[in-house]
mmCIF file of C-alpha atoms and ligand atoms in Angstrom:
data_model
loop_
_atom_site.group_PDB
_atom_site.id
_atom_site.type_symbol
_atom_site.label_atom_id
_atom_site.label_comp_id
_atom_site.label_asym_id
_atom_site.label_seq_id
_atom_site.Cartn_x
_atom_site.Cartn_y
_atom_site.Cartn_z
ATOM 1 C CA MET K 1 82.623 130.749 91.526
ATOM 2 C CA SER K 2 85.827 128.749 92.029
ATOM 3 C CA TRP K 3 88.261 128.425 89.109
ATOM 4 C CA LYS K 4 88.691 124.789 89.981
ATOM 5 C CA GLY K 5 87.471 122.130 87.634
ATOM 6 C CA ARG K 6 87.043 118.365 88.001
ATOM 7 C CA THR K 7 89.949 118.104 90.495
ATOM 8 C CA ALA K 8 87.787 119.966 93.036
ATOM 9 C CA ASP K 9 85.704 116.770 93.408
ATOM 10 C CA ILE K 10 88.709 114.803 94.602
ATOM 11 C CA GLU K 11 90.266 114.915 98.020
ATOM 12 C CA ARG K 12 94.039 114.992 98.292
ATOM 13 C CA PRO K 13 94.997 111.474 99.554
ATOM 14 C CA PRO K 14 96.369 111.294 103.128
ATOM 15 C CA ILE K 15 99.286 109.423 101.641
ATOM 16 C CA ALA K 16 100.629 112.795 100.400
ATOM 17 C CA GLU K 17 100.660 114.111 103.994
ATOM 18 C CA ILE K 18 102.594 111.083 105.181
ATOM 19 C CA ASN K 19 105.119 111.410 102.362
ATOM 20 C CA ALA K 20 105.598 115.099 103.129
ATOM 21 C CA LEU K 21 106.207 114.289 106.789
ATOM 22 C CA ALA K 22 108.619 111.499 105.870
ATOM 23 C CA SER K 23 110.634 113.862 103.622
ATOM 24 C CA GLU K 24 110.790 116.445 106.392
ATOM 25 C CA LEU K 25 112.085 113.863 108.894
ATOM 26 C CA GLU K 26 114.560 112.473 106.397
ATOM 27 C CA GLY K 27 115.786 116.023 105.833
ATOM 28 C CA GLN K 28 116.488 116.150 109.610
ATOM 29 C CA GLY K 29 118.679 113.077 109.247
ATOM 30 C CA ARG K 30 116.196 110.570 110.770
ATOM 31 C CA ASP K 31 116.645 106.885 109.853
ATOM 32 C CA LEU K 32 113.266 105.920 108.371
ATOM 33 C CA VAL K 33 112.045 102.419 107.525
ATOM 34 C CA ASN K 34 109.684 102.852 104.605
ATOM 35 C CA LEU K 35 106.826 100.312 104.787
ATOM 36 C CA GLY K 36 104.708 102.604 102.697
ATOM 37 C CA GLN K 37 105.248 102.011 98.998
ATOM 38 C CA ALA K 38 103.558 99.037 97.431
ATOM 39 C CA ILE K 39 106.577 97.841 95.498
ATOM 40 C CA LEU K 40 109.096 95.023 95.311
ATOM 41 C CA GLY K 41 112.328 96.477 96.698
ATOM 42 C CA LEU K 42 114.532 94.275 94.495
ATOM 43 C CA PRO K 43 116.689 95.160 91.493
ATOM 44 C CA PRO K 44 114.766 94.643 88.246
ATOM 45 C CA PRO K 45 115.670 91.740 85.896
ATOM 46 C CA VAL K 46 119.179 92.271 84.549
ATOM 47 C CA LYS K 47 117.934 91.574 81.035
ATOM 48 C CA ALA K 48 115.472 94.481 81.247
ATOM 49 C CA VAL K 49 118.281 96.966 81.749
ATOM 50 C CA GLU K 50 120.637 95.212 79.317
ATOM 51 C CA ARG K 51 118.039 95.359 76.529
ATOM 52 C CA VAL K 52 117.708 99.116 77.063
ATOM 53 C CA ARG K 53 121.495 99.582 76.955
ATOM 54 C CA GLU K 54 121.705 97.705 73.645
ATOM 55 C CA TRP K 55 118.760 99.665 72.298
ATOM 56 C CA ILE K 56 120.363 103.032 73.072
ATOM 57 C CA GLU K 57 123.571 102.009 71.416
ATOM 58 C CA SER K 58 121.816 100.834 68.276
ATOM 59 C CA THR K 59 119.466 103.772 67.820
ATOM 60 C CA SER K 60 120.092 107.109 66.297
ATOM 61 C CA LEU K 61 116.515 108.204 65.667
ATOM 62 C CA HIS K 62 114.413 109.179 68.699
ATOM 63 C CA VAL K 63 111.071 109.775 67.086
ATOM 64 C CA TYR K 64 107.474 109.095 68.176
ATOM 65 C CA ALA K 65 106.608 105.404 67.965
ATOM 66 C CA PRO K 66 103.291 103.788 67.066
ATOM 67 C CA ASP K 67 100.569 104.789 69.548
ATOM 68 C CA PRO K 68 99.653 101.288 70.778
ATOM 69 C CA GLY K 69 103.247 100.292 71.257
ATOM 70 C CA GLN K 70 106.195 98.673 69.409
ATOM 71 C CA PRO K 71 104.895 95.632 67.497
ATOM 72 C CA GLU K 72 107.413 93.399 69.262
ATOM 73 C CA ALA K 73 106.419 94.734 72.691
ATOM 74 C CA ARG K 74 102.722 94.157 71.951
ATOM 75 C CA GLU K 75 103.551 90.630 70.830
ATOM 76 C CA ALA K 76 105.641 90.021 73.953
ATOM 77 C CA VAL K 77 102.773 91.137 76.250
ATOM 78 C CA ALA K 78 100.261 89.029 74.272
ATOM 79 C CA GLY K 79 102.565 86.018 74.595
ATOM 80 C CA PHE K 80 102.867 86.632 78.364
ATOM 81 C CA LEU K 81 99.051 86.809 78.709
ATOM 82 C CA ARG K 82 98.637 83.602 76.721
ATOM 83 C CA GLU K 83 101.354 81.610 78.454
ATOM 84 C CA ARG K 84 101.120 82.876 82.053
ATOM 85 C CA LYS K 85 97.459 83.668 82.394
ATOM 86 C CA GLY K 86 95.634 81.514 79.824
ATOM 87 C CA ILE K 87 94.166 84.552 78.066
ATOM 88 C CA GLU K 88 93.580 84.295 74.320
ATOM 89 C CA ALA K 89 95.460 87.484 73.605
ATOM 90 C CA SER K 90 96.923 88.781 70.371
ATOM 91 C CA ALA K 91 99.264 91.698 69.682
ATOM 92 C CA ASP K 92 96.537 93.799 68.066
ATOM 93 C CA ARG K 93 94.469 93.626 71.257
ATOM 94 C CA VAL K 94 97.201 95.016 73.534
ATOM 95 C CA ILE K 95 98.267 98.604 74.147
ATOM 96 C CA LEU K 96 101.395 99.590 76.066
ATOM 97 C CA THR K 97 100.923 102.564 78.446
ATOM 98 C CA CYS K 98 102.709 104.653 81.088
ATOM 99 C CA GLY K 99 101.875 102.214 83.791
ATOM 100 C CA ALA K 100 98.601 100.498 84.669
ATOM 101 C CA ASN K 101 97.293 103.794 85.978
ATOM 102 C CA GLN K 102 97.246 105.231 82.479
ATOM 103 C CA ALA K 103 95.802 101.935 81.225
ATOM 104 C CA PHE K 104 92.924 102.437 83.653
ATOM 105 C CA VAL K 105 92.366 106.028 82.497
ATOM 106 C CA ASN K 106 92.397 104.967 78.816
ATOM 107 C CA SER K 107 89.942 102.195 79.540
ATOM 108 C CA ILE K 108 87.478 104.240 81.545
ATOM 109 C CA LEU K 109 87.511 107.129 79.054
ATOM 110 C CA ALA K 110 86.950 104.733 76.192
ATOM 111 C CA VAL K 111 83.941 102.883 77.664
ATOM 112 C CA THR K 112 82.083 105.607 79.570
ATOM 113 C CA ARG K 113 80.388 108.954 78.967
ATOM 114 C CA PRO K 114 80.143 111.701 81.642
ATOM 115 C CA GLY K 115 77.414 110.863 84.150
ATOM 116 C CA ASP K 116 77.826 107.069 83.751
ATOM 117 C CA GLU K 117 78.497 105.016 86.896
ATOM 118 C CA VAL K 118 81.418 102.765 87.711
ATOM 119 C CA VAL K 119 81.417 100.331 90.619
ATOM 120 C CA LEU K 120 84.578 100.028 92.756
ATOM 121 C CA MET K 121 85.099 97.511 95.523
ATOM 122 C CA VAL K 122 86.211 98.877 98.920
ATOM 123 C CA PRO K 123 88.673 98.802 100.527
ATOM 124 C CA GLY K 124 90.277 99.715 97.180
ATOM 125 C CA TYR K 125 92.857 101.587 95.262
ATOM 126 C CA PHE K 126 92.291 105.381 95.482
ATOM 127 C CA ASP K 127 93.660 106.223 92.015
ATOM 128 C CA HIS K 128 90.762 104.321 90.449
ATOM 129 C CA ASP K 129 88.339 106.493 92.375
ATOM 130 C CA PHE K 130 90.150 109.636 91.199
ATOM 131 C CA ALA K 131 90.254 108.517 87.568
ATOM 132 C CA VAL K 132 86.551 107.670 87.466
ATOM 133 C CA LYS K 133 85.695 111.066 88.879
ATOM 134 C CA LEU K 134 88.074 112.889 86.568
ATOM 135 C CA ALA K 135 86.311 111.160 83.696
ATOM 136 C CA GLY K 136 83.107 112.889 84.877
ATOM 137 C CA CYS K 137 81.577 109.603 86.037
ATOM 138 C CA VAL K 138 80.047 108.634 89.310
ATOM 139 C CA VAL K 139 81.749 106.194 91.698
ATOM 140 C CA ARG K 140 79.521 103.608 93.361
ATOM 141 C CA GLU K 141 81.186 101.629 96.139
ATOM 142 C CA ALA K 142 80.553 98.026 96.935
ATOM 143 C CA PRO K 143 82.182 96.660 100.129
ATOM 144 C CA LEU K 144 84.195 93.528 100.004
ATOM 145 C CA ARG K 145 83.047 90.938 102.532
ATOM 146 C CA LEU K 146 85.323 90.007 105.414
ATOM 147 C CA GLU K 147 84.896 86.308 105.870
ATOM 148 C CA ASP K 148 87.038 83.655 107.658
ATOM 149 C CA GLY K 149 89.978 86.029 107.919
ATOM 150 C CA ARG K 150 89.982 87.066 104.262
ATOM 151 C CA TYR K 151 88.303 89.523 102.038
ATOM 152 C CA ALA K 152 85.884 88.110 99.444
ATOM 153 C CA ILE K 153 83.906 89.531 96.496
ATOM 154 C CA ASP K 154 80.361 90.276 97.544
ATOM 155 C CA ILE K 155 78.175 89.827 94.486
ATOM 156 C CA GLU K 156 75.057 90.921 96.281
ATOM 157 C CA ALA K 157 76.743 94.181 97.367
ATOM 158 C CA LEU K 158 77.904 94.759 93.778
ATOM 159 C CA GLU K 159 74.404 94.173 92.400
ATOM 160 C CA ALA K 160 72.985 96.606 94.999
ATOM 161 C CA ALA K 161 75.442 99.266 93.776
ATOM 162 C CA MET K 162 74.396 98.893 90.126
ATOM 163 C CA ASN K 163 71.644 100.470 88.105
ATOM 164 C CA GLU K 164 70.892 101.288 84.447
ATOM 165 C CA ARG K 165 73.669 103.889 84.369
ATOM 166 C CA THR K 166 76.354 101.412 85.428
ATOM 167 C CA ARG K 167 78.939 100.986 82.648
ATOM 168 C CA ALA K 168 81.733 99.123 84.435
ATOM 169 C CA VAL K 169 82.751 97.154 87.471
ATOM 170 C CA VAL K 170 86.376 97.220 88.568
ATOM 171 C CA LEU K 171 88.099 94.172 90.108
ATOM 172 C CA VAL K 172 91.522 94.477 91.683
ATOM 173 C CA SER K 173 92.950 91.018 92.376
ATOM 174 C CA PRO K 174 95.381 90.592 94.103
ATOM 175 C CA GLY K 175 93.746 93.507 95.861
ATOM 176 C CA ASN K 176 95.329 96.702 97.120
ATOM 177 C CA PRO K 177 95.118 97.164 100.099
ATOM 178 C CA SER K 178 93.034 94.050 100.920
ATOM 179 C CA GLY K 179 95.636 91.437 99.962
ATOM 180 C CA MET K 180 92.659 89.484 98.530
ATOM 181 C CA VAL K 181 93.144 87.112 95.636
ATOM 182 C CA ALA K 182 89.703 86.410 94.191
ATOM 183 C CA THR K 183 88.949 82.669 93.986
ATOM 184 C CA ARG K 184 88.048 81.022 90.689
ATOM 185 C CA ARG K 185 84.438 80.680 91.868
ATOM 186 C CA GLU K 186 84.249 84.343 92.899
ATOM 187 C CA THR K 187 85.707 85.390 89.556
ATOM 188 C CA GLU K 188 83.287 83.162 87.611
ATOM 189 C CA ARG K 189 80.315 84.632 89.492
ATOM 190 C CA LEU K 190 81.550 88.166 88.883
ATOM 191 C CA CYS K 191 81.910 87.430 85.119
ATOM 192 C CA GLU K 192 78.462 85.901 84.973
ATOM 193 C CA MET K 193 76.936 88.907 86.702
ATOM 194 C CA CYS K 194 78.722 91.386 84.395
ATOM 195 C CA ALA K 195 77.701 89.330 81.305
ATOM 196 C CA ARG K 196 74.067 89.229 82.492
ATOM 197 C CA ARG K 197 73.987 93.004 83.001
ATOM 198 C CA ASP K 198 76.157 93.727 79.899
ATOM 199 C CA VAL K 199 78.700 95.871 81.765
ATOM 200 C CA TRP K 200 82.464 96.086 81.301
ATOM 201 C CA LEU K 201 84.665 94.298 83.764
ATOM 202 C CA VAL K 202 87.919 96.181 84.235
ATOM 203 C CA SER K 203 90.381 93.752 85.831
ATOM 204 C CA ASP K 204 93.439 95.316 87.464
ATOM 205 C CA GLU K 205 95.945 92.509 87.692
ATOM 206 C CA VAL K 206 99.152 94.491 88.510
ATOM 207 C CA TYR K 207 100.155 92.064 91.258
ATOM 208 C CA ASP K 208 99.195 88.978 89.212
ATOM 209 C CA LEU K 209 102.266 86.762 89.744
ATOM 210 C CA LEU K 210 102.865 87.960 93.270
ATOM 211 C CA THR K 211 100.648 85.443 95.068
ATOM 212 C CA PHE K 212 101.377 83.057 97.954
ATOM 213 C CA PRO K 213 100.923 79.335 97.429
ATOM 214 C CA PRO K 214 98.555 77.525 97.443
ATOM 215 C CA VAL K 215 96.700 80.670 96.231
ATOM 216 C CA SER K 216 97.194 81.774 92.631
ATOM 217 C CA HIS K 217 95.584 84.415 90.500
ATOM 218 C CA VAL K 218 92.783 83.733 88.022
ATOM 219 C CA SER K 219 92.158 86.311 85.359
ATOM 220 C CA PRO K 220 88.474 86.822 84.452
ATOM 221 C CA ALA K 221 89.690 87.140 80.848
ATOM 222 C CA SER K 222 90.874 83.516 80.915
ATOM 223 C CA LEU K 223 87.455 82.068 81.755
ATOM 224 C CA GLY K 224 85.613 82.621 78.485
ATOM 225 C CA ILE K 225 82.444 83.705 80.288
ATOM 226 C CA HIS K 226 82.303 87.418 79.460
ATOM 227 C CA GLU K 227 83.559 89.212 76.311
ATOM 228 C CA LYS K 228 83.758 92.689 77.794
ATOM 229 C CA VAL K 229 86.806 92.197 80.031
ATOM 230 C CA ILE K 230 89.699 94.645 80.025
ATOM 231 C CA VAL K 231 92.853 93.348 81.671
ATOM 232 C CA LEU K 232 95.296 95.888 83.132
ATOM 233 C CA GLY K 233 98.904 94.912 83.738
ATOM 234 C CA SER K 234 102.092 96.572 84.987
ATOM 235 C CA PHE K 235 105.865 96.127 85.032
ATOM 236 C CA SER K 236 106.065 98.257 88.202
ATOM 237 C CA LYS K 237 105.254 95.453 90.646
ATOM 238 C CA VAL K 238 106.215 91.974 89.477
ATOM 239 C CA PHE K 239 109.355 93.195 87.668
ATOM 240 C CA ALA K 240 110.316 96.093 89.978
ATOM 241 C CA LEU K 241 110.343 98.627 87.111
ATOM 242 C CA ALA K 242 108.074 101.267 88.734
ATOM 243 C CA SER K 243 110.268 104.229 87.730
ATOM 244 C CA TRP K 244 110.143 103.201 84.072
ATOM 245 C CA ARG K 245 106.380 103.820 83.997
ATOM 246 C CA VAL K 246 105.298 100.965 81.768
ATOM 247 C CA GLY K 247 102.174 98.846 81.795
ATOM 248 C CA TYR K 248 99.467 97.750 79.404
ATOM 249 C CA TYR K 249 95.870 96.840 78.824
ATOM 250 C CA ALA K 250 94.274 94.163 76.705
ATOM 251 C CA GLY K 251 90.663 93.835 75.635
ATOM 252 C CA PRO K 252 88.312 93.201 72.744
ATOM 253 C CA ALA K 253 89.634 94.402 69.361
ATOM 254 C CA ASP K 254 87.037 97.167 68.840
ATOM 255 C CA MET K 255 87.560 98.607 72.346
ATOM 256 C CA ILE K 256 91.365 98.582 71.855
ATOM 257 C CA GLU K 257 91.045 100.289 68.509
ATOM 258 C CA GLU K 258 88.651 102.919 69.875
ATOM 259 C CA SER K 259 90.821 103.651 72.893
ATOM 260 C CA ILE K 260 93.781 104.615 70.687
ATOM 261 C CA LYS K 261 92.148 108.039 70.516
ATOM 262 C CA VAL K 262 92.730 108.405 74.276
ATOM 263 C CA GLN K 263 96.278 107.078 74.018
ATOM 264 C CA ASP K 264 97.123 109.674 71.355
ATOM 265 C CA ALA K 265 95.607 112.533 73.369
ATOM 266 C CA LEU K 266 97.406 111.591 76.563
ATOM 267 C CA VAL K 267 100.858 110.323 75.669
ATOM 268 C CA VAL K 268 100.975 109.353 71.959
ATOM 269 C CA CYS K 269 102.927 106.257 72.986
ATOM 270 C CA ALA K 270 104.492 104.711 76.082
ATOM 271 C CA PRO K 271 108.217 105.637 76.294
ATOM 272 C CA VAL K 272 110.052 103.319 73.873
ATOM 273 C CA PRO K 273 113.014 102.602 76.211
ATOM 274 C CA SER K 274 110.485 101.449 78.808
ATOM 275 C CA GLN K 275 108.782 99.222 76.280
ATOM 276 C CA VAL K 276 112.198 97.700 75.554
ATOM 277 C CA ALA K 277 112.775 97.150 79.286
ATOM 278 C CA ALA K 278 109.347 95.488 79.439
ATOM 279 C CA MET K 279 110.360 93.020 76.724
ATOM 280 C CA GLY K 280 113.538 92.180 78.622
ATOM 281 C CA ALA K 281 111.449 91.624 81.761
ATOM 282 C CA ILE K 282 109.089 89.230 80.024
ATOM 283 C CA GLU K 283 112.053 87.261 78.701
ATOM 284 C CA SER K 284 113.290 86.907 82.285
ATOM 285 C CA VAL K 285 110.028 85.783 83.845
ATOM 286 C CA ASP K 286 111.060 82.213 84.565
ATOM 287 C CA ALA K 287 114.350 83.164 86.196
ATOM 288 C CA TYR K 288 113.124 86.205 88.005
ATOM 289 C CA VAL K 289 109.634 85.713 89.397
ATOM 290 C CA PRO K 290 110.020 82.578 91.531
ATOM 291 C CA ALA K 291 113.000 84.137 93.364
ATOM 292 C CA ALA K 292 111.091 87.421 93.775
ATOM 293 C CA VAL K 293 108.103 85.545 95.251
ATOM 294 C CA GLU K 294 110.425 83.618 97.566
ATOM 295 C CA ALA K 295 111.916 86.956 98.853
ATOM 296 C CA LEU K 296 108.426 88.342 99.197
ATOM 297 C CA ILE K 297 107.239 85.425 101.306
ATOM 298 C CA GLU K 298 110.270 85.787 103.601
ATOM 299 C CA ARG K 299 109.415 89.475 104.010
ATOM 300 C CA ARG K 300 105.741 88.787 104.576
ATOM 301 C CA ASP K 301 106.610 86.242 107.287
ATOM 302 C CA ALA K 302 108.978 88.674 108.980
ATOM 303 C CA LEU K 303 106.175 91.249 109.137
ATOM 304 C CA MET K 304 103.446 88.784 110.284
ATOM 305 C CA ASP K 305 105.813 87.454 112.991
ATOM 306 C CA GLY K 306 106.844 90.891 114.069
ATOM 307 C CA LEU K 307 103.310 92.164 114.318
ATOM 308 C CA ARG K 308 102.205 89.228 116.480
ATOM 309 C CA GLY K 309 103.685 90.767 119.541
ATOM 310 C CA TRP K 310 102.037 94.142 118.989
ATOM 311 C CA SER K 311 98.581 94.296 120.536
ATOM 312 C CA THR K 312 97.703 97.580 118.774
ATOM 313 C CA VAL K 313 97.127 95.915 115.438
ATOM 314 C CA GLU K 314 95.355 92.864 114.128
ATOM 315 C CA ALA K 315 96.901 91.864 110.818
ATOM 316 C CA LEU K 316 95.071 90.061 108.046
ATOM 317 C CA ALA K 317 97.206 87.434 106.285
ATOM 318 C CA PRO K 318 97.519 88.583 102.643
ATOM 319 C CA GLU K 319 96.965 86.085 99.803
ATOM 320 C CA GLY K 320 98.987 88.183 97.307
ATOM 321 C CA GLY K 321 100.546 91.596 96.706
ATOM 322 C CA THR K 322 103.301 93.362 98.606
ATOM 323 C CA PHE K 323 101.461 94.575 101.744
ATOM 324 C CA LEU K 324 98.930 93.675 104.365
ATOM 325 C CA LEU K 325 96.047 95.458 105.953
ATOM 326 C CA ALA K 326 95.856 95.603 109.736
ATOM 327 C CA ARG K 327 93.022 96.754 111.921
ATOM 328 C CA LEU K 328 93.892 99.252 114.606
ATOM 329 C CA GLY K 329 92.547 99.555 118.143
ATOM 330 C CA VAL K 330 92.409 103.326 117.532
ATOM 331 C CA VAL K 331 89.960 105.295 115.405
ATOM 332 C CA ASP K 332 92.020 108.029 113.720
ATOM 333 C CA ASP K 333 94.287 106.108 111.397
ATOM 334 C CA VAL K 334 95.786 109.227 109.806
ATOM 335 C CA GLU K 335 96.938 110.616 113.160
ATOM 336 C CA PHE K 336 98.112 107.157 114.085
ATOM 337 C CA CYS K 337 100.353 106.857 111.039
ATOM 338 C CA LYS K 338 101.744 110.338 111.573
ATOM 339 C CA ASP K 339 102.515 109.755 115.259
ATOM 340 C CA LEU K 340 104.006 106.360 114.465
ATOM 341 C CA LEU K 341 106.270 107.971 111.850
ATOM 342 C CA ARG K 342 107.327 110.862 114.147
ATOM 343 C CA GLU K 343 108.063 108.572 117.098
ATOM 344 C CA THR K 344 109.527 105.474 115.456
ATOM 345 C CA GLY K 345 110.517 106.523 111.922
ATOM 346 C CA VAL K 346 108.367 103.772 110.401
ATOM 347 C CA VAL K 347 106.357 104.823 107.291
ATOM 348 C CA THR K 348 102.943 103.189 106.848
ATOM 349 C CA VAL K 349 99.811 104.290 104.973
ATOM 350 C CA PRO K 350 96.470 105.099 106.694
ATOM 351 C CA GLY K 351 93.618 102.818 105.727
ATOM 352 C CA SER K 352 91.345 105.787 105.092
ATOM 353 C CA ALA K 353 93.306 106.401 101.850
ATOM 354 C CA PHE K 354 91.702 103.208 100.627
ATOM 355 C CA GLY K 355 88.297 103.478 102.188
ATOM 356 C CA ALA K 356 89.362 101.463 105.243
ATOM 357 C CA PRO K 357 89.300 103.856 108.218
ATOM 358 C CA GLY K 358 90.629 102.452 111.437
ATOM 359 C CA CYS K 359 93.125 100.343 109.467
ATOM 360 C CA VAL K 360 96.735 100.728 108.331
ATOM 361 C CA ARG K 361 98.441 99.304 105.240
ATOM 362 C CA ILE K 362 101.926 98.015 105.937
ATOM 363 C CA SER K 363 104.100 97.073 102.982
ATOM 364 C CA PHE K 364 106.606 94.303 103.281
ATOM 365 C CA GLY K 365 107.733 94.099 99.637
ATOM 366 C CA ASN K 366 110.155 96.955 99.691
ATOM 367 C CA GLN K 367 112.395 96.102 102.620
ATOM 368 C CA PRO K 368 114.681 93.123 103.442
ATOM 369 C CA ALA K 369 113.406 90.835 106.222
ATOM 370 C CA GLU K 370 115.959 92.126 108.779
ATOM 371 C CA ARG K 371 114.850 95.685 108.215
ATOM 372 C CA ILE K 372 111.218 94.639 108.609
ATOM 373 C CA ALA K 373 112.060 92.867 111.884
ATOM 374 C CA GLU K 374 113.702 96.049 113.072
ATOM 375 C CA ALA K 375 110.661 98.152 112.042
ATOM 376 C CA CYS K 376 108.432 95.792 114.031
ATOM 377 C CA GLU K 377 110.587 96.168 117.081
ATOM 378 C CA ARG K 378 110.313 99.957 116.765
ATOM 379 C CA MET K 379 106.517 99.688 116.219
ATOM 380 C CA ARG K 380 106.073 97.537 119.310
ATOM 381 C CA SER K 381 107.713 100.276 121.349
ATOM 382 C CA PHE K 382 105.097 102.731 120.188
ATOM 383 C CA SER K 383 101.966 102.966 122.284
ATOM 384 C CA ALA K 384 99.088 104.373 120.232
HETATM 385 C C1 PLP R 401 95.996 98.123 92.238
HETATM 386 C C2 PLP R 401 96.981 99.051 91.553
HETATM 387 N N1 PLP R 401 96.815 99.373 90.298
HETATM 388 C C3 PLP R 401 97.703 100.168 89.649
HETATM 389 C C4 PLP R 401 98.788 100.649 90.281
HETATM 390 C C5 PLP R 401 99.733 101.502 89.518
HETATM 391 O O1 PLP R 401 100.534 100.758 88.675
HETATM 392 P P1 PLP R 401 101.519 101.431 87.657
HETATM 393 O O2 PLP R 401 102.788 101.742 88.301
HETATM 394 O O3 PLP R 401 101.678 100.393 86.577
HETATM 395 O O4 PLP R 401 100.834 102.639 87.096
HETATM 396 C C6 PLP R 401 99.031 100.350 91.609
HETATM 397 C C7 PLP R 401 100.184 100.911 92.364
HETATM 398 O O5 PLP R 401 100.256 100.963 93.532
HETATM 399 C C8 PLP R 401 98.089 99.545 92.282
HETATM 400 O O6 PLP R 401 98.289 99.180 93.549
#
């Protein structure tokens, strides 16, 4: 019998292969354009870093902090949720984590038992699939519906994926890699369905403020339809603080209290310097986010324009997030991304990593518009 445990049920994501190849080529001195990572390639808010500098100078004790987070950081996140997303949040219903990924793990471990089922929408974010399986639960997939050039939530497909063992449904909006921002009506219907079936709705909102007008994000927790909503947030995306590993989740008081057991077992608390950076980021939201979205739109347009002349791909206009999904005229997307990287030095991510074979995810958030235009020129010279 193999010594392997739960990890044996998970396939290594093809993204790891692409990253390994990229490192190898970089080692050979190749000039790569990375359109792989789903991040905002901008410096984080100045205040976030300043606050950390002040904190280091004023602190002599470096001890464990309260599990759910510094009281001021919890209050800052609650204020953000109230003011920016219309969620009736309070500090005691928020926990700071090492990124939204850990927030997802905490949430799933707190509301499921092994053997329970969790419904994920596809195309979707592979780490959710991994986390559900690592929790000993079963993943049920429900496809998003491609309609009028955008992805939409398919309530019928979700219902078909559910049964009496279903504990939770996961929504990612803005969606990775779909670029979908669920409409208010879709979100309402999803809440109504989850309320009727009495299942948790885990709402991953890490790209929340990164939407493209006239589209904007609606949190299911702001609608007052369903009590059992857990909101996941991150400072990695909107505030470009990915290396600081800080995010959060907010939910009903009893769920939050219960999940502190998971928090303690995994990390005790999110790194305090990162929580301080998070507070600085929230203070900067008005000054920082509009400019970040403007830069993102310029980058998105550079990519959409550049891809227009490339008959190999058919790009879907994203409604939010830092990337787009494009359909390929070829079948093996993993080989496609590797060949593209070897020949042109452009890093992209195969759609099969997200349950979208035959597609490629191309990020525009992490490169200036000129660099994206150059990447497109290189890609157009590549014949799949
Ligand atoms: C949908 C989604 N959720 C969560 C994460 C991870 O966020 P964090 O850096 O806060 O762990 C990502 C990162 O790519 C993501 O795309």
